GROMACS .gro file of C-alpha atoms in nm:
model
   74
    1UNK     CA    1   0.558   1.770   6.037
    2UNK     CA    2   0.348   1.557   6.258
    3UNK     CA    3   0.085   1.444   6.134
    4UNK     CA    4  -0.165   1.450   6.434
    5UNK     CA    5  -0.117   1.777   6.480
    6UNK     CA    6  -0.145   1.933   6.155
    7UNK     CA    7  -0.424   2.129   6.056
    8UNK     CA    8  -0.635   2.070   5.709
    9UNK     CA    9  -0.490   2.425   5.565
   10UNK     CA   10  -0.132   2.315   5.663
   11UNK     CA   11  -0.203   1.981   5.478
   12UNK     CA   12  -0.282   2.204   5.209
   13UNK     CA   13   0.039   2.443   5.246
   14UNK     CA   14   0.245   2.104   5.250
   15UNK     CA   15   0.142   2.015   4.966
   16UNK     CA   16   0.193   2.347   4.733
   17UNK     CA   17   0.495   2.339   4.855
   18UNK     CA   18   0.596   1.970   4.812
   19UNK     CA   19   0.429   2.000   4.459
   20UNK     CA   20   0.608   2.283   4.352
   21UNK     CA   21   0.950   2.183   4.492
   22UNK     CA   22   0.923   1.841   4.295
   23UNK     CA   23   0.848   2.028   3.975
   24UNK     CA   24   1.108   2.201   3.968
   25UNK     CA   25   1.368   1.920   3.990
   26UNK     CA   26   1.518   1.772   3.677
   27UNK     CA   27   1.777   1.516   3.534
   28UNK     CA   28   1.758   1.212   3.717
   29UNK     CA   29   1.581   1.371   4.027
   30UNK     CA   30   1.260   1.433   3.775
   31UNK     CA   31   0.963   1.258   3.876
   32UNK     CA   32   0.582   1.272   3.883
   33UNK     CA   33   0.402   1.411   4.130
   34UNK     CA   34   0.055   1.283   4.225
   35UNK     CA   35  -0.192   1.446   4.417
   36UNK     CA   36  -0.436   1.229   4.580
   37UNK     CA   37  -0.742   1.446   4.558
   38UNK     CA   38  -0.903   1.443   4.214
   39UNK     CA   39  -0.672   1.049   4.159
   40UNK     CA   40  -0.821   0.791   3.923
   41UNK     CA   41  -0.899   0.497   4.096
   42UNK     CA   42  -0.614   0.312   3.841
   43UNK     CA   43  -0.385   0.540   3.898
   44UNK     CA   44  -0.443   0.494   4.284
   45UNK     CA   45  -0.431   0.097   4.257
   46UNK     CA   46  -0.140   0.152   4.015
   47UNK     CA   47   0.088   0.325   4.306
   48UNK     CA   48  -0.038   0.081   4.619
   49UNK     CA   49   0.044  -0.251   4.380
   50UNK     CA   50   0.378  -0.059   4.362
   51UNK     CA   51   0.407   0.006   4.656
   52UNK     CA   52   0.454   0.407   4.635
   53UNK     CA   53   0.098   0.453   4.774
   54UNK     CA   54  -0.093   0.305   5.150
   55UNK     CA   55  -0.390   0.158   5.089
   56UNK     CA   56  -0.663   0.387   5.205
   57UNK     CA   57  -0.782   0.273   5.585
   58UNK     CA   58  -0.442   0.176   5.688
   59UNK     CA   59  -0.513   0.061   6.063
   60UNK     CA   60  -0.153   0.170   6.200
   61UNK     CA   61  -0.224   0.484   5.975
   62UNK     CA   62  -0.528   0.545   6.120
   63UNK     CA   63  -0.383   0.432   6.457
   64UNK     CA   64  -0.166   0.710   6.427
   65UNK     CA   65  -0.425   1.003   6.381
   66UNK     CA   66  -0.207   1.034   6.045
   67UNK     CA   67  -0.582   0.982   5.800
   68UNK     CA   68  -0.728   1.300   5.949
   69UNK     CA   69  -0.863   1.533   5.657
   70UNK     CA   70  -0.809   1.272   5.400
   71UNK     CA   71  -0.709   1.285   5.108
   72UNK     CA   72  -0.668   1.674   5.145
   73UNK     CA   73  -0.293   1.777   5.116
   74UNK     CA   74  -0.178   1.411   4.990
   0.00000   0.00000   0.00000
């Protein structure tokens, strides 16, 4: 999807279906998934220091229209 042009309820629809996908996976492919909305503050800093997360007011991000509705659907 492109991001400009997506609307807040397909952020949403991404997302159940990004979440659910993931959960399902197992073995090696297992992971955590971690929705931004309702995100501890730690947990947030935890993911940017790792680099798994943008920090929040990325200029090319923002640049790029790619911020609208934030953090809905992330």
């Amino acid at each position: 999807p492109f991001n400009p042009c997506l609307t807040e309820a397909q952020y949403k629809e991404m997302e159940e279906k990004v979440s659910s996908t993931l959960s399902g996976l197992g073995g090696e492919l297992k992971g955590t998934f971690y929705p931004l909305t309702g995100m501890s503050k730690d947990v947030q800093q935890k993911l940017i220091d790792d680099h798994f997360l943008f920090k929040e007011g990325d200029r090319f991000l923002q640049a790029a229209n790619a911020c609208r509705f934030w953090p809905t659907g992330r």
